mmCIF file of C-alpha atoms and ligand atoms in Angstrom:
data_model
loop_
_atom_site.group_PDB
_atom_site.id
_atom_site.type_symbol
_atom_site.label_atom_id
_atom_site.label_comp_id
_atom_site.label_asym_id
_atom_site.label_seq_id
_atom_site.Cartn_x
_atom_site.Cartn_y
_atom_site.Cartn_z
ATOM 1 C CA UNK J 1 -4.099 14.704 12.129
ATOM 2 C CA UNK J 2 -2.520 11.954 10.047
ATOM 3 C CA UNK J 3 -1.936 8.894 12.210
ATOM 4 C CA UNK J 4 0.123 5.722 11.724
ATOM 5 C CA UNK J 5 -1.607 2.551 12.931
ATOM 6 C CA UNK J 6 -0.351 -1.053 12.689
ATOM 7 C CA UNK J 7 -1.819 -4.550 12.945
ATOM 8 C CA UNK J 8 -5.176 -6.224 12.227
ATOM 9 C CA UNK J 9 -7.117 -3.378 13.900
ATOM 10 C CA UNK J 10 -5.579 -0.990 11.384
ATOM 11 C CA UNK J 11 -6.880 -3.110 8.500
ATOM 12 C CA UNK J 12 -10.378 -3.366 10.037
ATOM 13 C CA UNK J 13 -10.457 0.390 10.585
ATOM 14 C CA UNK J 14 -9.134 0.940 7.054
ATOM 15 C CA UNK J 15 -11.922 -1.173 5.560
ATOM 16 C CA UNK J 16 -14.548 0.764 7.525
ATOM 17 C CA UNK J 17 -13.153 4.115 6.414
ATOM 18 C CA UNK J 18 -12.938 2.985 2.761
ATOM 19 C CA UNK J 19 -16.564 1.848 2.799
ATOM 20 C CA UNK J 20 -17.595 5.250 4.184
ATOM 21 C CA UNK J 21 -15.823 6.963 1.277
ATOM 22 C CA UNK J 22 -12.722 8.125 3.180
ATOM 23 C CA UNK J 23 -9.098 7.813 2.079
ATOM 24 C CA UNK J 24 -6.643 5.404 3.698
ATOM 25 C CA UNK J 25 -2.891 5.321 3.062
ATOM 26 C CA UNK J 26 -1.550 1.777 2.749
ATOM 27 C CA UNK J 27 1.788 0.061 2.085
ATOM 28 C CA UNK J 28 2.624 -1.797 -1.126
ATOM 29 C CA UNK J 29 5.900 -3.353 -2.233
ATOM 30 C CA UNK J 30 6.574 -0.342 -4.504
ATOM 31 C CA UNK J 31 5.597 2.806 -2.574
ATOM 32 C CA UNK J 32 2.787 3.795 -0.145
ATOM 33 C CA UNK J 33 -0.562 4.302 -1.869
ATOM 34 C CA UNK J 34 -3.404 6.703 -1.146
ATOM 35 C CA UNK J 35 -6.332 4.284 -1.126
ATOM 36 C CA UNK J 36 -9.982 4.948 -1.901
ATOM 37 C CA UNK J 37 -12.982 2.883 -3.029
ATOM 38 C CA UNK J 38 -12.400 2.663 -6.796
ATOM 39 C CA UNK J 39 -16.124 2.357 -7.508
ATOM 40 C CA UNK J 40 -17.071 5.478 -5.517
ATOM 41 C CA UNK J 41 -16.634 8.590 -7.729
ATOM 42 C CA UNK J 42 -16.696 10.986 -4.742
ATOM 43 C CA UNK J 43 -13.945 9.056 -2.949
ATOM 44 C CA UNK J 44 -11.910 9.025 -6.166
ATOM 45 C CA UNK J 45 -12.408 12.798 -6.486
ATOM 46 C CA UNK J 46 -11.021 13.255 -2.947
ATOM 47 C CA UNK J 47 -7.819 11.452 -3.970
ATOM 48 C CA UNK J 48 -7.205 13.973 -6.758
ATOM 49 C CA UNK J 49 -8.055 16.833 -4.387
ATOM 50 C CA UNK J 50 -5.789 15.677 -1.538
ATOM 51 C CA UNK J 51 -2.818 15.003 -3.819
ATOM 52 C CA UNK J 52 -3.399 18.115 -5.914
ATOM 53 C CA UNK J 53 -3.168 15.733 -8.867
ATOM 54 C CA UNK J 54 -4.119 17.081 -12.307
ATOM 55 C CA UNK J 55 -7.414 15.497 -13.401
ATOM 56 C CA UNK J 56 -5.883 14.329 -16.696
ATOM 57 C CA UNK J 57 -3.497 11.941 -14.893
ATOM 58 C CA UNK J 58 -5.291 8.577 -14.441
ATOM 59 C CA UNK J 59 -5.074 6.356 -11.330
ATOM 60 C CA UNK J 60 -4.067 2.705 -10.940
ATOM 61 C CA UNK J 61 -6.749 0.338 -9.613
ATOM 62 C CA UNK J 62 -5.449 -2.171 -7.057
ATOM 63 C CA UNK J 63 -6.989 -5.636 -6.826
ATOM 64 C CA UNK J 64 -6.350 -8.714 -4.706
ATOM 65 C CA UNK J 65 -6.448 -11.216 -7.590
ATOM 66 C CA UNK J 66 -7.151 -11.809 -11.268
ATOM 67 C CA UNK J 67 -10.877 -12.359 -10.694
ATOM 68 C CA UNK J 68 -11.212 -8.916 -9.103
ATOM 69 C CA UNK J 69 -9.236 -7.388 -11.989
ATOM 70 C CA UNK J 70 -11.762 -8.840 -14.409
ATOM 71 C CA UNK J 71 -14.506 -6.834 -12.684
ATOM 72 C CA UNK J 72 -12.955 -3.585 -13.923
ATOM 73 C CA UNK J 73 -11.617 -4.842 -17.279
ATOM 74 C CA UNK J 74 -13.941 -5.343 -20.271
ATOM 75 C CA UNK J 75 -11.795 -7.734 -22.329
ATOM 76 C CA UNK J 76 -9.266 -9.830 -20.474
ATOM 77 C CA UNK J 77 -6.844 -11.183 -23.091
ATOM 78 C CA UNK J 78 -4.757 -14.341 -22.875
ATOM 79 C CA UNK J 79 -1.673 -12.132 -22.455
ATOM 80 C CA UNK J 80 -3.152 -10.674 -19.256
ATOM 81 C CA UNK J 81 -3.758 -14.158 -17.861
ATOM 82 C CA UNK J 82 -0.160 -15.146 -18.599
ATOM 83 C CA UNK J 83 1.271 -11.974 -17.081
ATOM 84 C CA UNK J 84 -0.943 -12.045 -14.003
ATOM 85 C CA UNK J 85 0.066 -15.665 -13.354
ATOM 86 C CA UNK J 86 3.745 -14.856 -13.838
ATOM 87 C CA UNK J 87 4.002 -11.554 -11.971
ATOM 88 C CA UNK J 88 1.020 -11.042 -9.636
ATOM 89 C CA UNK J 89 1.063 -10.217 -6.863
ATOM 90 C CA UNK J 90 3.867 -7.914 -7.969
ATOM 91 C CA UNK J 91 4.984 -4.586 -9.439
ATOM 92 C CA UNK J 92 3.403 -4.926 -12.900
ATOM 93 C CA UNK J 93 0.442 -2.736 -13.917
ATOM 94 C CA UNK J 94 -1.643 -3.737 -16.945
ATOM 95 C CA UNK J 95 -3.526 -1.192 -19.066
ATOM 96 C CA UNK J 96 -6.685 -2.751 -20.543
ATOM 97 C CA UNK J 97 -10.169 -1.680 -21.765
ATOM 98 C CA UNK J 98 -12.352 -0.656 -18.813
ATOM 99 C CA UNK J 99 -15.879 -1.689 -17.827
ATOM 100 C CA UNK J 100 -18.587 0.938 -17.317
ATOM 101 C CA UNK J 101 -18.349 0.395 -13.520
ATOM 102 C CA UNK J 102 -15.048 2.277 -13.470
ATOM 103 C CA UNK J 103 -15.626 5.979 -12.737
ATOM 104 C CA UNK J 104 -14.402 8.292 -15.499
ATOM 105 C CA UNK J 105 -12.295 10.238 -13.007
ATOM 106 C CA UNK J 106 -10.024 7.190 -12.485
ATOM 107 C CA UNK J 107 -9.224 6.879 -16.173
ATOM 108 C CA UNK J 108 -9.204 10.631 -16.882
ATOM 109 C CA UNK J 109 -12.170 10.069 -19.156
ATOM 110 C CA UNK J 110 -10.333 7.421 -21.220
ATOM 111 C CA UNK J 111 -11.554 3.986 -22.259
ATOM 112 C CA UNK J 112 -8.705 2.063 -20.607
ATOM 113 C CA UNK J 113 -7.936 1.252 -16.986
ATOM 114 C CA UNK J 114 -4.604 0.476 -15.316
ATOM 115 C CA UNK J 115 -4.813 -2.438 -12.874
ATOM 116 C CA UNK J 116 -2.414 -4.290 -10.617
ATOM 117 C CA UNK J 117 -2.244 -6.689 -7.677
ATOM 118 C CA UNK J 118 0.311 -5.489 -5.090
ATOM 119 C CA UNK J 119 2.693 -7.909 -3.380
ATOM 120 C CA UNK J 120 2.328 -6.775 0.202
ATOM 121 C CA UNK J 121 0.459 -8.722 2.887
ATOM 122 C CA UNK J 122 -1.116 -5.560 4.328
ATOM 123 C CA UNK J 123 -2.292 -4.276 0.934
ATOM 124 C CA UNK J 124 -3.697 -7.689 0.026
ATOM 125 C CA UNK J 125 -5.459 -8.063 3.388
ATOM 126 C CA UNK J 126 -6.967 -4.584 3.036
ATOM 127 C CA UNK J 127 -8.287 -5.207 -0.501
ATOM 128 C CA UNK J 128 -9.485 -8.734 0.316
ATOM 129 C CA UNK J 129 -11.395 -7.578 3.399
ATOM 130 C CA UNK J 130 -12.840 -4.616 1.530
ATOM 131 C CA UNK J 131 -13.736 -7.090 -1.246
ATOM 132 C CA UNK J 132 -13.638 -4.359 -3.881
ATOM 133 C CA UNK J 133 -10.879 -2.699 -5.906
ATOM 134 C CA UNK J 134 -9.201 0.405 -4.504
ATOM 135 C CA UNK J 135 -7.322 3.146 -6.300
ATOM 136 C CA UNK J 136 -3.841 3.748 -4.951
ATOM 137 C CA UNK J 137 -1.707 6.501 -6.438
ATOM 138 C CA UNK J 138 1.462 7.228 -4.506
ATOM 139 C CA UNK J 139 0.575 8.849 -1.166
ATOM 140 C CA UNK J 140 2.429 12.124 -1.730
ATOM 141 C CA UNK J 141 1.428 15.602 -2.866
ATOM 142 C CA UNK J 142 1.508 15.558 -6.675
ATOM 143 C CA UNK J 143 5.043 16.131 -7.998
ATOM 144 C CA UNK J 144 6.793 15.502 -4.645
ATOM 145 C CA UNK J 145 9.043 12.535 -3.718
ATOM 146 C CA UNK J 146 7.131 9.248 -3.466
ATOM 147 C CA UNK J 147 6.743 7.767 0.050
ATOM 148 C CA UNK J 148 8.412 4.498 1.032
ATOM 149 C CA UNK J 149 7.797 4.679 4.800
ATOM 150 C CA UNK J 150 4.633 5.435 6.813
ATOM 151 C CA UNK J 151 6.414 8.483 8.263
ATOM 152 C CA UNK J 152 6.867 9.952 4.766
ATOM 153 C CA UNK J 153 3.078 9.821 4.320
ATOM 154 C CA UNK J 154 2.285 11.157 7.771
ATOM 155 C CA UNK J 155 4.704 14.044 7.401
ATOM 156 C CA UNK J 156 3.410 14.962 3.929
ATOM 157 C CA UNK J 157 -0.210 15.054 5.134
ATOM 158 C CA UNK J 158 0.403 15.947 8.786
ATOM 159 C CA UNK J 159 -2.599 18.288 9.037
ATOM 160 C CA UNK J 160 -5.075 15.920 7.344
ATOM 161 C CA UNK J 161 -7.345 13.414 9.038
ATOM 162 C CA UNK J 162 -5.684 10.430 7.387
ATOM 163 C CA UNK J 163 -5.184 6.846 8.555
ATOM 164 C CA UNK J 164 -1.762 5.562 7.501
ATOM 165 C CA UNK J 165 -1.523 1.785 7.795
ATOM 166 C CA UNK J 166 1.980 0.753 8.804
ATOM 167 C CA UNK J 167 3.660 -1.844 6.603
ATOM 168 C CA UNK J 168 7.291 -0.933 7.190
ATOM 169 C CA UNK J 169 9.700 0.169 4.478
ATOM 170 C CA UNK J 170 8.649 -0.666 0.902
ATOM 171 C CA UNK J 171 10.722 -3.461 -0.609
ATOM 172 C CA UNK J 172 10.934 -2.498 -4.299
ATOM 173 C CA UNK J 173 11.044 1.209 -3.557
ATOM 174 C CA UNK J 174 10.067 2.524 -7.002
ATOM 175 C CA UNK J 175 6.723 2.493 -8.810
ATOM 176 C CA UNK J 176 5.416 -0.441 -10.850
ATOM 177 C CA UNK J 177 6.153 -1.134 -14.494
ATOM 178 C CA UNK J 178 3.117 0.063 -16.517
ATOM 179 C CA UNK J 179 2.402 -2.138 -19.557
ATOM 180 C CA UNK J 180 -0.146 -1.188 -22.216
ATOM 181 C CA UNK J 181 -1.902 -4.273 -23.610
ATOM 182 C CA UNK J 182 -4.407 -2.370 -25.760
ATOM 183 C CA UNK J 183 -2.194 -1.806 -28.821
ATOM 184 C CA UNK J 184 -0.988 -4.140 -31.580
ATOM 185 C CA UNK J 185 1.955 -5.158 -29.441
ATOM 186 C CA UNK J 186 2.621 -4.788 -25.699
ATOM 187 C CA UNK J 187 4.295 -1.491 -24.790
ATOM 188 C CA UNK J 188 5.891 -0.365 -21.539
ATOM 189 C CA UNK J 189 4.664 3.134 -20.655
ATOM 190 C CA UNK J 190 6.575 3.404 -17.383
ATOM 191 C CA UNK J 191 9.660 1.380 -16.563
ATOM 192 C CA UNK J 192 10.005 -0.408 -13.249
ATOM 193 C CA UNK J 193 11.741 -3.346 -11.627
ATOM 194 C CA UNK J 194 10.095 -5.833 -14.030
ATOM 195 C CA UNK J 195 11.879 -5.272 -17.344
ATOM 196 C CA UNK J 196 10.755 -5.717 -20.961
ATOM 197 C CA UNK J 197 12.894 -8.859 -21.275
ATOM 198 C CA UNK J 198 10.989 -10.645 -18.509
ATOM 199 C CA UNK J 199 7.608 -9.704 -19.991
ATOM 200 C CA UNK J 200 8.782 -10.774 -23.469
ATOM 201 C CA UNK J 201 9.897 -14.128 -22.036
ATOM 202 C CA UNK J 202 6.419 -14.787 -20.640
ATOM 203 C CA UNK J 203 4.516 -13.576 -23.714
ATOM 204 C CA UNK J 204 6.890 -14.962 -26.333
ATOM 205 C CA UNK J 205 6.770 -11.732 -28.357
ATOM 206 C CA UNK J 206 8.543 -8.385 -28.572
ATOM 207 C CA UNK J 207 7.787 -5.722 -25.970
ATOM 208 C CA UNK J 208 8.378 -2.089 -26.843
ATOM 209 C CA UNK J 209 9.713 0.356 -24.318
ATOM 210 C CA UNK J 210 8.270 3.740 -25.108
ATOM 211 C CA UNK J 211 10.594 6.549 -24.136
ATOM 212 C CA UNK J 212 8.603 8.356 -21.496
ATOM 213 C CA UNK J 213 9.787 11.768 -22.591
ATOM 214 C CA UNK J 214 8.254 11.481 -26.065
ATOM 215 C CA UNK J 215 5.546 14.090 -26.398
ATOM 216 C CA UNK J 216 3.159 11.629 -28.081
ATOM 217 C CA UNK J 217 3.170 9.571 -24.876
ATOM 218 C CA UNK J 218 1.689 12.400 -22.892
ATOM 219 C CA UNK J 219 -1.647 11.547 -24.503
ATOM 220 C CA UNK J 220 -1.242 7.777 -23.953
ATOM 221 C CA UNK J 221 -0.209 8.000 -20.349
ATOM 222 C CA UNK J 222 -0.295 11.475 -18.851
ATOM 223 C CA UNK J 223 1.848 11.856 -15.792
ATOM 224 C CA UNK J 224 4.836 10.196 -17.402
ATOM 225 C CA UNK J 225 6.660 13.320 -18.494
ATOM 226 C CA UNK J 226 7.803 16.553 -16.864
ATOM 227 C CA UNK J 227 9.050 17.287 -13.367
ATOM 228 C CA UNK J 228 8.031 14.698 -10.754
ATOM 229 C CA UNK J 229 9.399 12.909 -7.650
ATOM 230 C CA UNK J 230 10.941 16.264 -6.667
ATOM 231 C CA UNK J 231 12.436 17.309 -3.348
ATOM 232 C CA UNK J 232 11.789 20.952 -2.382
ATOM 233 C CA UNK J 233 15.542 21.489 -2.143
ATOM 234 C CA UNK J 234 16.974 22.013 -5.648
ATOM 235 C CA UNK J 235 18.553 18.744 -6.776
ATOM 236 C CA UNK J 236 20.937 17.818 -9.562
ATOM 237 C CA UNK J 237 22.155 14.567 -11.053
ATOM 238 C CA UNK J 238 25.962 14.416 -11.293
ATOM 239 C CA UNK J 239 28.706 12.072 -12.469
ATOM 240 C CA UNK J 240 31.367 10.513 -10.236
ATOM 241 C CA UNK J 241 33.847 13.144 -11.465
ATOM 242 C CA UNK J 242 31.574 16.061 -10.657
ATOM 243 C CA UNK J 243 31.192 14.860 -7.056
ATOM 244 C CA UNK J 244 34.733 16.054 -6.329
ATOM 245 C CA UNK J 245 33.676 19.683 -6.771
ATOM 246 C CA UNK J 246 30.636 19.522 -4.466
ATOM 247 C CA UNK J 247 30.450 22.474 -2.036
ATOM 248 C CA UNK J 248 29.937 21.640 1.644
ATOM 249 C CA UNK J 249 26.422 23.127 1.459
ATOM 250 C CA UNK J 250 25.366 20.371 -0.984
ATOM 251 C CA UNK J 251 24.024 17.156 0.543
ATOM 252 C CA UNK J 252 25.407 14.238 -1.469
ATOM 253 C CA UNK J 253 23.485 11.070 -2.272
ATOM 254 C CA UNK J 254 26.280 8.837 -3.538
ATOM 255 C CA UNK J 255 27.492 5.230 -3.656
ATOM 256 C CA UNK J 256 31.142 5.536 -4.798
ATOM 257 C CA UNK J 257 32.645 7.725 -2.063
ATOM 258 C CA UNK J 258 33.091 7.298 1.678
ATOM 259 C CA UNK J 259 33.051 10.932 2.710
ATOM 260 C CA UNK J 260 31.912 14.304 1.391
ATOM 261 C CA UNK J 261 34.891 15.924 -0.383
ATOM 262 C CA UNK J 262 34.166 19.303 1.280
ATOM 263 C CA UNK J 263 33.106 17.905 4.634
ATOM 264 C CA UNK J 264 29.339 18.286 4.108
ATOM 265 C CA UNK J 265 26.591 15.708 4.600
ATOM 266 C CA UNK J 266 26.714 12.408 2.701
ATOM 267 C CA UNK J 267 23.879 9.907 2.354
ATOM 268 C CA UNK J 268 25.500 6.627 1.362
ATOM 269 C CA UNK J 269 23.675 4.521 -1.203
ATOM 270 C CA UNK J 270 23.924 0.748 -1.800
ATOM 271 C CA UNK J 271 25.925 -0.403 -4.836
ATOM 272 C CA UNK J 272 23.512 -3.155 -5.892
ATOM 273 C CA UNK J 273 20.784 -1.684 -8.078
ATOM 274 C CA UNK J 274 17.811 -3.430 -6.433
ATOM 275 C CA UNK J 275 18.919 -2.141 -3.025
ATOM 276 C CA UNK J 276 19.636 1.277 -4.535
ATOM 277 C CA UNK J 277 16.062 1.467 -5.905
ATOM 278 C CA UNK J 278 14.690 0.470 -2.519
ATOM 279 C CA UNK J 279 16.630 3.277 -0.829
ATOM 280 C CA UNK J 280 16.429 6.177 -3.308
ATOM 281 C CA UNK J 281 13.171 7.874 -2.241
ATOM 282 C CA UNK J 282 14.110 7.576 1.422
ATOM 283 C CA UNK J 283 17.458 9.190 0.620
ATOM 284 C CA UNK J 284 15.752 12.044 -1.254
ATOM 285 C CA UNK J 285 13.392 12.580 1.708
ATOM 286 C CA UNK J 286 16.369 12.609 4.060
ATOM 287 C CA UNK J 287 18.280 15.005 1.815
ATOM 288 C CA UNK J 288 15.252 17.292 1.713
ATOM 289 C CA UNK J 289 15.010 17.341 5.522
ATOM 290 C CA UNK J 290 18.699 18.059 5.998
ATOM 291 C CA UNK J 291 20.111 21.562 6.178
ATOM 292 C CA UNK J 292 21.834 21.519 2.783
ATOM 293 C CA UNK J 293 20.812 24.175 0.288
ATOM 294 C CA UNK J 294 21.110 21.726 -2.602
ATOM 295 C CA UNK J 295 21.068 17.974 -3.176
ATOM 296 C CA UNK J 296 23.552 16.318 -5.539
ATOM 297 C CA UNK J 297 22.678 12.788 -6.607
ATOM 298 C CA UNK J 298 25.458 10.685 -8.088
ATOM 299 C CA UNK J 299 24.332 8.702 -11.165
ATOM 300 C CA UNK J 300 23.376 5.180 -10.006
ATOM 301 C CA UNK J 301 25.826 2.281 -10.401
ATOM 302 C CA UNK J 302 25.887 0.580 -13.809
ATOM 303 C CA UNK J 303 23.995 -2.615 -14.517
ATOM 304 C CA UNK J 304 25.527 -6.036 -14.893
ATOM 305 C CA UNK J 305 22.587 -8.013 -16.338
ATOM 306 C CA UNK J 306 19.145 -7.516 -17.929
ATOM 307 C CA UNK J 307 17.285 -7.336 -14.600
ATOM 308 C CA UNK J 308 19.665 -4.659 -13.349
ATOM 309 C CA UNK J 309 19.429 -2.823 -16.655
ATOM 310 C CA UNK J 310 15.650 -2.538 -16.247
ATOM 311 C CA UNK J 311 16.108 -1.090 -12.766
ATOM 312 C CA UNK J 312 18.851 1.291 -13.952
ATOM 313 C CA UNK J 313 16.594 2.626 -16.722
ATOM 314 C CA UNK J 314 13.646 3.021 -14.340
ATOM 315 C CA UNK J 315 15.905 4.859 -11.880
ATOM 316 C CA UNK J 316 17.273 7.097 -14.591
ATOM 317 C CA UNK J 317 13.728 8.206 -15.484
ATOM 318 C CA UNK J 318 12.899 8.912 -11.803
ATOM 319 C CA UNK J 319 16.143 10.795 -11.147
ATOM 320 C CA UNK J 320 16.038 12.784 -14.360
ATOM 321 C CA UNK J 321 12.583 14.060 -13.429
ATOM 322 C CA UNK J 322 13.439 14.538 -9.750
ATOM 323 C CA UNK J 323 16.307 16.819 -10.721
ATOM 324 C CA UNK J 324 14.694 18.548 -13.702
ATOM 325 C CA UNK J 325 14.348 22.339 -13.327
HETATM 326 P P1 AMP R 401 0.998 6.663 -9.712
HETATM 327 O O1 AMP R 401 -0.088 5.750 -9.282
HETATM 328 O O2 AMP R 401 0.907 8.041 -9.174
HETATM 329 O O3 AMP R 401 2.333 6.039 -9.513
HETATM 330 O O4 AMP R 401 0.865 6.852 -11.285
HETATM 331 C C1 AMP R 401 0.179 5.959 -12.096
HETATM 332 C C2 AMP R 401 0.693 6.053 -13.504
HETATM 333 O O5 AMP R 401 -0.024 5.098 -14.297
HETATM 334 C C3 AMP R 401 0.434 7.430 -14.102
HETATM 335 O O6 AMP R 401 1.651 8.025 -14.435
HETATM 336 C C4 AMP R 401 -0.379 7.175 -15.347
HETATM 337 O O7 AMP R 401 0.203 7.806 -16.442
HETATM 338 C C5 AMP R 401 -0.379 5.670 -15.532
HETATM 339 N N1 AMP R 401 -1.727 5.245 -15.895
HETATM 340 C C6 AMP R 401 -2.786 5.105 -15.084
HETATM 341 N N2 AMP R 401 -3.885 4.732 -15.793
HETATM 342 C C7 AMP R 401 -3.513 4.654 -17.081
HETATM 343 C C8 AMP R 401 -4.188 4.337 -18.296
HETATM 344 N N3 AMP R 401 -5.480 4.035 -18.310
HETATM 345 N N4 AMP R 401 -3.477 4.370 -19.438
HETATM 346 C C9 AMP R 401 -2.164 4.659 -19.425
HETATM 347 N N5 AMP R 401 -1.461 4.978 -18.302
HETATM 348 C C10 AMP R 401 -2.119 4.976 -17.158
HETATM 349 MG MG1 MG R 402 3.044 9.001 -8.046
#
């Protein structure tokens, strides 16, 4: 049975399980990760098996600092040093050439590896005590809503023997920005809380944002297109105006209204985008558990500056795919 455990004992137990090749769910500032020893191909294979993740979708390697990142990366460019110093620990993943130590399963057979240092004391303590990198895809069945609380993980894997280390509710609430540093110029493959403008400021050069729905990107970063983050209850993304016609059987996830127009269930969202991002997966989980036969998500509030714009775009990608049929 999946079990939630907190405190230093949880980290010690987690380290022991990781070194024996088992999986351990752990908190990060973005979402909960399904951890495994990144240098153990069998443990990595179990991550794909437990999530039901397609083998062509590569995993992110989590490290506790830049030095550990350099153990899995073949060439560590100046840009990586600048970005790591500016944003790590934090929700920025760097795609770089991999060393031969990195099992092929992690990178889906490719020559590059995605690496990041999470900003969460529990994640950092776990990786530091383990003293080796761990993979950490979101701790949910492939395609389902990402987990932002330990209960989300436990409920998704209730029947499995899985240690879930408690780290409370995730602060950022959506997945990291994925930045490809292997091309001629830096390119964002997945948008997140850290926007292109902040990366450009640090690097002093242009940063492309590749539209995740472009077919050519499927080859560069599989897992970035198609349905994902989906509740089991059919969900749709609606405008403020459309909300007025919601039937009572639709659970609403909305920020601009105070009650459901037809008297059904309403999950109220924050109006600030950072808080909205933090709350969205929890709201989708809650909507999925409720008795509604559909979930209507109101389009998120609009952005008022560049930081908010980055979050709004990242949210749009998540919600478009969560509601895609
Ligand atoms: P997840 O950890 O489930 O949030 O997903 C990790 C995302 O990072 C996936 O969507 C991958 O497409 C992307 N990713 C992981 N490794 C690489 C890589 N080597 N090159 C490009 N994208 C990657
Ligand atoms: Mg995921």
